[in-house]
């Protein structure tokens, strides 16, 4: 059986670790109890967090014990950014976001069976700590020289914005988390993104100084696109994991649009396909690029991982139905709305001539062009061919009372919307 560390390396999920040989031995002797933290600085996790969730899942599937931490305390502070202070959210907002993130994290790990994961909130041990406790019991173990040398801190100190004591103290809070989990759950490994390296080491040093213990950290690399553009960048910002911030349809389309240069590495990172399966899909990219088998597999697997099989089935059905390979009438309103969200649109009401809707949506440049499209049999409403230039959009044509999908030819789409 492949060692889990070798598997993670093959998948491109390891950037660096404190002592890889010692970590390898610990994982071999196992089980190792490990954790990763997620701060509620937004109402949803995003694509960057997905990398960490995948690592947690790989380690749990290899028999190691997972602890997932949602930072109800650290979320009140916020990890220092590369530039500029964070806006501090209210305690009520952070508490609400903490619950949302707990629900998201819970989808990725097994909390039952013989090796159940544990979900914790660092507010549980931080809220009762007094300022004197913080300074006497923890602060005395930190040296300013070491803290000032952290990459993000040093960069902020040399910027016009500087850094507040609040954000400067974040690395201590993260160190406290590792120490508490070491004491409470026997955690000896922390994982995170490579940009968190300094914060992760904070806990290693604190455990060594307070407990005399030896623990490990391991980071994942920054995921980039082959063309140099930023991974996870969309018109709406991040690739959010919450369906109310990015619909499963839009989420699926993001992965489906992966380039041939990126898709194989993304299959390794974000799916649990075997080496043999990924190698076969890599060959398909080279031999049959037009079929986009790898992209469809990636999109389906990641959407199922994040949103579940039912959501993936609905998205695939919507994609097929838009182009006449399925029944639009069978799509629920939310899926249909998401599927047509980025299409050109025309505002209509029952009785609007189809010809007017074609022109208003931009599917045709003029009424004359619309008449030609209809006469040639190339205009469709909800995948039904328009039978004459006098046709109108009836109330029955408005799916869910709102949408009529317009199509010219095989691939050019728009939507008529009645509000």
Tab-separated table of C-alpha atoms in Angstrom:
chain	number	residue	atom	x	y	z
A	1	UNK	CA	0.000	0.000	0.000
A	2	UNK	CA	1.266	3.487	-0.871
A	3	UNK	CA	2.359	5.531	2.138
A	4	UNK	CA	-0.066	8.410	2.647
A	5	UNK	CA	2.800	10.917	2.491
A	6	UNK	CA	3.875	9.535	-0.892
A	7	UNK	CA	0.281	9.735	-2.071
A	8	UNK	CA	0.028	13.382	-0.987
A	9	UNK	CA	3.329	14.178	-2.708
A	10	UNK	CA	2.149	12.527	-5.940
A	11	UNK	CA	-1.003	14.590	-5.836
A	12	UNK	CA	0.944	17.821	-5.387
A	13	UNK	CA	-0.404	18.392	-1.890
A	14	UNK	CA	2.871	18.811	0.030
A	15	UNK	CA	4.965	21.984	0.008
A	16	UNK	CA	7.091	21.570	3.135
A	17	UNK	CA	7.105	20.020	6.594
A	18	UNK	CA	9.130	20.418	9.750
A	19	UNK	CA	10.947	17.066	9.587
A	20	UNK	CA	9.667	14.883	6.799
A	21	UNK	CA	11.595	11.772	7.836
A	22	UNK	CA	10.234	11.981	11.390
A	23	UNK	CA	6.740	12.740	10.082
A	24	UNK	CA	6.924	9.749	7.746
A	25	UNK	CA	7.912	7.500	10.652
A	26	UNK	CA	5.094	8.878	12.807
A	27	UNK	CA	2.515	8.304	10.067
A	28	UNK	CA	3.856	4.782	9.539
A	29	UNK	CA	3.640	3.988	13.254
A	30	UNK	CA	0.247	5.807	13.482
A	31	UNK	CA	-2.444	6.588	13.924
A	32	UNK	CA	-1.491	10.274	14.138
A	33	UNK	CA	-4.007	12.805	15.420
A	34	UNK	CA	-3.912	15.901	13.220
A	35	UNK	CA	-5.814	19.125	12.733
A	36	UNK	CA	-6.453	22.044	10.437
A	37	UNK	CA	-8.141	25.304	11.340
A	38	UNK	CA	-10.689	27.333	9.388
A	39	UNK	CA	-11.427	30.927	10.383
A	40	UNK	CA	-14.937	32.385	9.874
A	41	UNK	CA	-13.753	35.601	8.221
A	42	UNK	CA	-16.453	35.121	5.552
A	43	UNK	CA	-19.809	33.309	5.522
A	44	UNK	CA	-18.386	30.454	3.449
A	45	UNK	CA	-15.266	28.438	2.827
A	46	UNK	CA	-13.751	28.760	-0.653
A	47	UNK	CA	-11.511	26.908	-3.111
A	48	UNK	CA	-8.397	27.506	-0.999
A	49	UNK	CA	-9.986	25.817	2.003
A	50	UNK	CA	-11.045	22.957	-0.242
A	51	UNK	CA	-7.382	21.961	-0.618
A	52	UNK	CA	-7.096	21.615	3.168
A	53	UNK	CA	-10.351	19.676	3.442
A	54	UNK	CA	-9.088	17.218	0.830
A	55	UNK	CA	-5.854	16.721	2.799
A	56	UNK	CA	-7.840	16.103	5.993
A	57	UNK	CA	-9.919	13.506	4.182
A	58	UNK	CA	-6.900	11.713	2.687
A	59	UNK	CA	-5.302	11.421	6.116
A	60	UNK	CA	-8.506	10.162	7.722
A	61	UNK	CA	-8.978	7.581	4.974
A	62	UNK	CA	-5.416	6.420	5.700
A	63	UNK	CA	-6.460	5.687	9.284
A	64	UNK	CA	-5.326	8.853	11.044
A	65	UNK	CA	-7.490	10.836	13.474
A	66	UNK	CA	-8.931	14.109	12.224
A	67	UNK	CA	-9.681	17.188	14.282
A	68	UNK	CA	-11.281	20.068	12.373
A	69	UNK	CA	-11.141	23.439	14.095
A	70	UNK	CA	-13.448	26.334	13.297
A	71	UNK	CA	-11.978	29.517	14.722
A	72	UNK	CA	-14.732	31.245	16.635
A	73	UNK	CA	-11.974	33.102	18.488
A	74	UNK	CA	-9.373	33.634	15.764
A	75	UNK	CA	-12.161	34.658	13.397
A	76	UNK	CA	-12.744	37.663	15.655
A	77	UNK	CA	-9.153	38.765	14.964
A	78	UNK	CA	-8.292	37.563	11.464
A	79	UNK	CA	-5.017	36.293	10.102
A	80	UNK	CA	-2.827	39.211	8.957
A	81	UNK	CA	-3.201	39.810	5.237
A	82	UNK	CA	-0.345	40.658	2.909
A	83	UNK	CA	-1.482	44.282	2.875
A	84	UNK	CA	-3.960	46.312	4.897
A	85	UNK	CA	-5.784	45.673	8.163
A	86	UNK	CA	-8.853	43.497	8.204
A	87	UNK	CA	-12.204	44.995	9.080
A	88	UNK	CA	-13.228	43.390	12.377
A	89	UNK	CA	-16.647	41.737	12.177
A	90	UNK	CA	-19.124	41.808	15.051
A	91	UNK	CA	-19.228	38.934	17.527
A	92	UNK	CA	-22.734	38.077	16.310
A	93	UNK	CA	-21.581	37.894	12.695
A	94	UNK	CA	-18.590	35.703	13.544
A	95	UNK	CA	-20.791	33.392	15.630
A	96	UNK	CA	-23.200	33.003	12.707
A	97	UNK	CA	-20.382	32.361	10.239
A	98	UNK	CA	-18.834	29.852	12.651
A	99	UNK	CA	-21.991	27.744	12.524
A	100	UNK	CA	-22.082	27.955	8.736
A	101	UNK	CA	-18.470	26.781	8.468
A	102	UNK	CA	-19.054	23.943	10.922
A	103	UNK	CA	-21.814	22.641	8.657
A	104	UNK	CA	-19.579	22.901	5.588
A	105	UNK	CA	-16.601	21.166	7.193
A	106	UNK	CA	-18.835	18.351	8.416
A	107	UNK	CA	-19.520	17.251	4.830
A	108	UNK	CA	-15.925	16.237	4.223
A	109	UNK	CA	-15.044	14.029	7.167
A	110	UNK	CA	-16.498	10.903	8.750
A	111	UNK	CA	-17.780	11.699	12.244
A	112	UNK	CA	-19.009	8.155	12.913
A	113	UNK	CA	-17.576	4.658	12.775
A	114	UNK	CA	-14.338	3.371	14.297
A	115	UNK	CA	-12.274	6.471	13.487
A	116	UNK	CA	-14.603	9.443	13.947
A	117	UNK	CA	-13.434	12.991	13.320
A	118	UNK	CA	-13.795	15.675	15.986
A	119	UNK	CA	-15.069	19.216	15.357
A	120	UNK	CA	-13.939	21.949	17.774
A	121	UNK	CA	-14.258	25.713	18.236
A	122	UNK	CA	-11.251	27.556	19.668
A	123	UNK	CA	-13.546	30.043	21.400
A	124	UNK	CA	-14.195	27.256	23.925
A	125	UNK	CA	-10.719	27.605	25.453
A	126	UNK	CA	-9.954	31.212	24.506
A	127	UNK	CA	-13.071	33.015	25.765
A	128	UNK	CA	-12.303	32.379	29.435
A	129	UNK	CA	-8.633	33.338	29.251
A	130	UNK	CA	-7.857	36.624	31.005
A	131	UNK	CA	-5.317	39.148	29.723
A	132	UNK	CA	-3.054	38.274	32.649
A	133	UNK	CA	-3.317	34.545	31.857
A	134	UNK	CA	-2.489	35.301	28.236
A	135	UNK	CA	0.589	37.337	29.132
A	136	UNK	CA	1.917	35.133	31.962
A	137	UNK	CA	1.158	31.644	30.688
A	138	UNK	CA	1.630	32.120	26.965
A	139	UNK	CA	3.210	35.470	26.127
A	140	UNK	CA	6.375	34.762	28.121
A	141	UNK	CA	7.238	31.929	25.707
A	142	UNK	CA	7.312	34.208	22.652
A	143	UNK	CA	10.285	36.302	21.569
A	144	UNK	CA	9.624	39.493	19.637
A	145	UNK	CA	12.545	38.916	17.304
A	146	UNK	CA	11.046	35.650	16.108
A	147	UNK	CA	7.570	37.137	15.797
A	148	UNK	CA	8.804	40.158	13.844
A	149	UNK	CA	10.673	37.929	11.409
A	150	UNK	CA	7.488	36.198	10.157
A	151	UNK	CA	7.087	36.948	6.446
A	152	UNK	CA	3.667	38.596	6.606
A	153	UNK	CA	4.544	40.589	9.728
A	154	UNK	CA	7.827	41.799	8.251
A	155	UNK	CA	6.095	42.784	5.012
A	156	UNK	CA	3.383	44.688	6.857
A	157	UNK	CA	5.898	46.459	9.102
A	158	UNK	CA	7.682	47.754	6.023
A	159	UNK	CA	4.440	48.942	4.399
A	160	UNK	CA	2.605	52.221	4.741
A	161	UNK	CA	-0.262	50.490	6.567
A	162	UNK	CA	1.869	48.861	9.258
A	163	UNK	CA	0.281	46.215	11.474
A	164	UNK	CA	-1.844	46.498	14.606
A	165	UNK	CA	-1.071	44.673	17.833
A	166	UNK	CA	-4.353	42.806	17.266
A	167	UNK	CA	-3.253	41.172	14.029
A	168	UNK	CA	0.332	40.865	15.255
A	169	UNK	CA	-0.978	38.663	18.092
A	170	UNK	CA	-2.751	36.246	15.737
A	171	UNK	CA	0.238	33.899	15.578
A	172	UNK	CA	0.109	33.504	19.368
A	173	UNK	CA	-3.578	32.558	19.232
A	174	UNK	CA	-2.837	29.914	16.625
A	175	UNK	CA	-0.019	28.598	18.787
A	176	UNK	CA	-2.446	28.319	21.708
A	177	UNK	CA	-4.799	26.263	19.511
A	178	UNK	CA	-2.112	23.693	18.712
A	179	UNK	CA	-1.113	23.524	22.395
A	180	UNK	CA	-4.700	23.039	23.570
A	181	UNK	CA	-5.374	20.349	20.979
A	182	UNK	CA	-2.088	18.644	21.903
A	183	UNK	CA	-3.260	18.558	25.519
A	184	UNK	CA	-6.915	17.718	24.917
A	185	UNK	CA	-6.772	15.343	21.948
A	186	UNK	CA	-3.120	14.335	21.546
A	187	UNK	CA	-2.787	16.264	18.270
A	188	UNK	CA	0.775	16.065	16.926
A	189	UNK	CA	0.350	17.304	13.343
A	190	UNK	CA	-1.093	20.538	11.979
A	191	UNK	CA	-1.743	21.091	8.272
A	192	UNK	CA	-2.361	24.305	6.386
A	193	UNK	CA	-1.488	26.404	3.372
A	194	UNK	CA	2.123	27.289	2.736
A	195	UNK	CA	1.359	30.963	3.421
A	196	UNK	CA	0.582	29.842	6.990
A	197	UNK	CA	4.034	28.367	7.620
A	198	UNK	CA	5.024	30.953	10.221
A	199	UNK	CA	1.750	30.648	12.117
A	200	UNK	CA	1.990	26.865	12.122
A	201	UNK	CA	5.496	26.971	13.571
A	202	UNK	CA	4.171	29.115	16.417
A	203	UNK	CA	2.453	26.074	17.903
A	204	UNK	CA	5.456	23.823	17.366
A	205	UNK	CA	7.645	26.178	19.416
A	206	UNK	CA	5.007	26.699	22.114
A	207	UNK	CA	4.487	22.957	22.632
A	208	UNK	CA	8.232	22.387	22.819
A	209	UNK	CA	8.668	25.141	25.416
A	210	UNK	CA	5.654	24.336	27.592
A	211	UNK	CA	5.305	20.561	27.262
A	212	UNK	CA	8.682	19.421	25.959
A	213	UNK	CA	6.758	17.779	23.126
A	214	UNK	CA	7.807	17.265	19.519
A	215	UNK	CA	5.097	17.862	16.933
A	216	UNK	CA	4.862	18.329	13.182
A	217	UNK	CA	3.430	20.738	10.639
A	218	UNK	CA	2.896	20.173	6.934
A	219	UNK	CA	1.801	22.675	4.310
A	220	UNK	CA	0.215	22.522	0.892
A	221	UNK	CA	1.521	24.622	-2.002
A	222	UNK	CA	-0.262	27.596	-3.486
A	223	UNK	CA	-2.357	26.256	-6.358
A	224	UNK	CA	-1.766	28.152	-9.600
A	225	UNK	CA	-2.962	27.932	-13.182
A	226	UNK	CA	-0.608	26.913	-15.957
A	227	UNK	CA	-1.163	30.219	-17.780
A	228	UNK	CA	-0.149	32.226	-14.729
A	229	UNK	CA	-3.615	33.594	-13.924
A	230	UNK	CA	-4.953	33.256	-10.407
A	231	UNK	CA	-6.573	29.962	-9.504
A	232	UNK	CA	-10.117	30.335	-8.218
A	233	UNK	CA	-10.683	33.784	-9.715
A	234	UNK	CA	-14.170	34.348	-11.137
A	235	UNK	CA	-16.291	37.356	-11.987
A	236	UNK	CA	-18.005	36.924	-8.651
A	237	UNK	CA	-14.744	36.661	-6.712
A	238	UNK	CA	-13.775	33.390	-5.037
A	239	UNK	CA	-15.057	29.917	-5.845
A	240	UNK	CA	-17.289	29.670	-2.777
A	241	UNK	CA	-18.379	26.315	-1.378
A	242	UNK	CA	-21.739	27.566	-0.057
A	243	UNK	CA	-24.569	27.086	-2.587
A	244	UNK	CA	-26.175	30.411	-1.613
A	245	UNK	CA	-22.954	32.236	-2.565
A	246	UNK	CA	-22.106	30.257	-5.698
A	247	UNK	CA	-24.740	27.997	-7.212
A	248	UNK	CA	-23.854	24.338	-7.804
A	249	UNK	CA	-24.365	25.047	-11.519
A	250	UNK	CA	-21.806	27.883	-11.563
A	251	UNK	CA	-19.500	25.799	-9.372
A	252	UNK	CA	-19.694	22.872	-11.810
A	253	UNK	CA	-19.063	25.152	-14.779
A	254	UNK	CA	-15.914	26.562	-13.155
A	255	UNK	CA	-14.326	23.110	-12.993
A	256	UNK	CA	-15.719	22.079	-16.381
A	257	UNK	CA	-13.892	25.051	-17.929
A	258	UNK	CA	-10.491	23.873	-16.671
A	259	UNK	CA	-7.860	24.058	-19.392
A	260	UNK	CA	-6.146	20.970	-20.751
A	261	UNK	CA	-2.947	22.271	-19.140
A	262	UNK	CA	-4.564	22.373	-15.672
A	263	UNK	CA	-7.083	19.562	-15.572
A	264	UNK	CA	-4.765	16.651	-14.742
A	265	UNK	CA	-3.093	18.417	-11.827
A	266	UNK	CA	-6.521	19.488	-10.543
A	267	UNK	CA	-7.765	15.902	-10.769
A	268	UNK	CA	-4.852	14.873	-8.544
A	269	UNK	CA	-5.434	17.667	-6.032
A	270	UNK	CA	-9.208	17.874	-5.793
A	271	UNK	CA	-10.515	14.370	-6.509
A	272	UNK	CA	-9.997	10.961	-4.993
A	273	UNK	CA	-9.587	9.169	-8.310
A	274	UNK	CA	-6.887	6.495	-8.332
A	275	UNK	CA	-3.557	6.931	-10.090
A	276	UNK	CA	-4.691	4.554	-12.808
A	277	UNK	CA	-7.893	6.508	-13.423
A	278	UNK	CA	-6.073	9.837	-13.549
A	279	UNK	CA	-3.403	8.461	-15.870
A	280	UNK	CA	-6.161	7.207	-18.195
A	281	UNK	CA	-7.815	10.640	-18.141
A	282	UNK	CA	-4.444	12.285	-18.815
A	283	UNK	CA	-4.072	10.080	-21.886
A	284	UNK	CA	-7.581	11.077	-23.000
A	285	UNK	CA	-6.590	14.756	-22.802
A	286	UNK	CA	-3.750	14.064	-25.221
A	287	UNK	CA	-5.607	11.712	-27.555
A	288	UNK	CA	-9.179	13.092	-27.509
A	289	UNK	CA	-9.027	16.679	-26.198
A	290	UNK	CA	-12.319	17.636	-27.818
A	291	UNK	CA	-14.223	15.057	-25.739
A	292	UNK	CA	-13.157	16.810	-22.501
A	293	UNK	CA	-13.515	13.596	-20.496
A	294	UNK	CA	-11.079	14.800	-17.844
A	295	UNK	CA	-12.916	18.099	-17.378
A	296	UNK	CA	-16.295	16.416	-17.065
A	297	UNK	CA	-14.909	13.965	-14.519
A	298	UNK	CA	-13.279	16.771	-12.534
A	299	UNK	CA	-16.433	18.885	-12.516
A	300	UNK	CA	-18.675	15.989	-11.491
A	301	UNK	CA	-16.349	14.709	-8.766
A	302	UNK	CA	-15.677	18.074	-7.127
A	303	UNK	CA	-19.328	19.167	-7.318
A	304	UNK	CA	-20.405	15.883	-5.738
A	305	UNK	CA	-17.743	16.242	-3.047
A	306	UNK	CA	-18.919	19.745	-2.124
A	307	UNK	CA	-22.660	19.707	-2.891
A	308	UNK	CA	-23.666	16.043	-3.094
A	309	UNK	CA	-24.733	13.681	-5.874
A	310	UNK	CA	-28.257	15.077	-6.218
A	311	UNK	CA	-26.912	18.564	-6.922
A	312	UNK	CA	-24.493	17.200	-9.505
A	313	UNK	CA	-27.263	15.248	-11.226
A	314	UNK	CA	-29.406	18.416	-11.374
A	315	UNK	CA	-26.540	20.439	-12.821
A	316	UNK	CA	-25.739	17.867	-15.509
A	317	UNK	CA	-29.431	17.629	-16.407
A	318	UNK	CA	-29.613	21.418	-16.719
A	319	UNK	CA	-26.514	21.562	-18.918
A	320	UNK	CA	-27.979	18.962	-21.259
A	321	UNK	CA	-31.480	20.453	-21.276
A	322	UNK	CA	-30.257	23.914	-22.251
A	323	UNK	CA	-29.023	22.498	-25.537
A	324	UNK	CA	-32.000	20.292	-26.293
A	325	UNK	CA	-30.728	17.032	-24.823
A	326	UNK	CA	-33.134	16.955	-21.894
A	327	UNK	CA	-36.394	18.353	-20.567
A	328	UNK	CA	-36.237	21.947	-19.351
A	329	UNK	CA	-39.600	21.480	-17.668
A	330	UNK	CA	-38.056	18.951	-15.275
A	331	UNK	CA	-35.549	21.452	-13.826
A	332	UNK	CA	-36.319	23.042	-10.473
A	333	UNK	CA	-36.484	26.825	-10.347
A	334	UNK	CA	-33.172	27.360	-8.537
A	335	UNK	CA	-31.228	25.191	-10.977
A	336	UNK	CA	-32.870	26.803	-14.009
A	337	UNK	CA	-32.172	30.281	-12.612
A	338	UNK	CA	-28.520	29.402	-12.029
A	339	UNK	CA	-28.149	27.766	-15.449
A	340	UNK	CA	-29.457	30.868	-17.222
A	341	UNK	CA	-27.879	33.448	-14.933
A	342	UNK	CA	-25.078	34.444	-17.284
A	343	UNK	CA	-27.056	34.209	-20.515
A	344	UNK	CA	-28.117	37.327	-22.466
A	345	UNK	CA	-31.646	38.190	-21.409
A	346	UNK	CA	-34.764	40.022	-22.450
A	347	UNK	CA	-37.546	41.266	-20.196
A	348	UNK	CA	-40.906	39.910	-21.373
A	349	UNK	CA	-44.460	39.288	-20.286
A	350	UNK	CA	-47.080	36.806	-21.495
A	351	UNK	CA	-48.069	37.740	-25.026
A	352	UNK	CA	-44.675	39.168	-26.027
A	353	UNK	CA	-43.926	38.176	-29.642
A	354	UNK	CA	-41.098	35.648	-29.853
A	355	UNK	CA	-39.593	37.778	-32.614
A	356	UNK	CA	-39.358	40.742	-30.231
A	357	UNK	CA	-37.771	38.552	-27.543
A	358	UNK	CA	-35.140	37.263	-29.987
A	359	UNK	CA	-34.183	40.812	-30.897
A	360	UNK	CA	-34.272	42.143	-27.320
A	361	UNK	CA	-32.060	39.318	-26.079
A	362	UNK	CA	-29.492	39.901	-28.808
A	363	UNK	CA	-29.896	36.460	-30.338
A	364	UNK	CA	-30.603	38.190	-33.644
A	365	UNK	CA	-29.515	41.619	-34.789
A	366	UNK	CA	-32.868	42.695	-36.228
A	367	UNK	CA	-36.426	41.606	-36.856
A	368	UNK	CA	-35.470	40.743	-40.413
A	369	UNK	CA	-32.745	38.416	-39.115
A	370	UNK	CA	-35.234	36.966	-36.638
A	371	UNK	CA	-37.746	36.257	-39.370
A	372	UNK	CA	-35.041	34.435	-41.371
A	373	UNK	CA	-34.035	32.356	-38.342
A	374	UNK	CA	-37.661	31.363	-37.725
A	375	UNK	CA	-38.311	30.624	-41.416
A	376	UNK	CA	-35.196	28.437	-41.595
A	377	UNK	CA	-36.280	26.464	-38.532
A	378	UNK	CA	-33.417	27.746	-36.406
A	379	UNK	CA	-35.303	29.468	-33.568
A	380	UNK	CA	-36.461	27.641	-30.438
A	381	UNK	CA	-38.359	28.397	-27.236
A	382	UNK	CA	-37.696	25.872	-24.470
A	383	UNK	CA	-36.211	23.557	-27.139
A	384	UNK	CA	-39.426	23.638	-29.183
A	385	UNK	CA	-39.041	24.990	-32.719
A	386	UNK	CA	-40.851	28.291	-33.308
A	387	UNK	CA	-43.455	27.574	-35.962
A	388	UNK	CA	-43.995	31.058	-37.384
A	389	UNK	CA	-43.074	34.716	-37.046
A	390	UNK	CA	-46.436	35.469	-35.408
A	391	UNK	CA	-45.666	33.197	-32.433
A	392	UNK	CA	-45.923	34.742	-28.950
A	393	UNK	CA	-44.654	33.733	-25.529
A	394	UNK	CA	-47.612	32.357	-23.614
A	395	UNK	CA	-47.862	32.005	-19.848
A	396	UNK	CA	-47.281	28.283	-20.348
A	397	UNK	CA	-43.933	29.043	-22.015
A	398	UNK	CA	-42.690	30.793	-18.867
A	399	UNK	CA	-41.190	27.992	-16.791
A	400	UNK	CA	-41.865	28.483	-13.089
A	401	UNK	CA	-43.779	31.545	-14.225
A	402	UNK	CA	-40.543	33.362	-15.068
A	403	UNK	CA	-38.191	31.815	-17.621
A	404	UNK	CA	-38.292	30.922	-21.311
A	405	UNK	CA	-35.051	29.625	-22.814
A	406	UNK	CA	-34.413	31.002	-26.295
A	407	UNK	CA	-32.067	29.301	-28.712
A	408	UNK	CA	-30.823	30.119	-32.204
A	409	UNK	CA	-29.252	27.225	-34.027
A	410	UNK	CA	-27.585	24.537	-31.918
A	411	UNK	CA	-25.529	26.538	-29.437
A	412	UNK	CA	-26.539	30.210	-29.161
A	413	UNK	CA	-28.675	30.763	-26.076
A	414	UNK	CA	-30.520	33.541	-24.272
A	415	UNK	CA	-33.295	33.728	-21.717
A	416	UNK	CA	-36.560	35.633	-21.637
A	417	UNK	CA	-37.495	36.636	-18.100
A	418	UNK	CA	-40.800	37.832	-16.711
A	419	UNK	CA	-40.435	39.473	-13.296
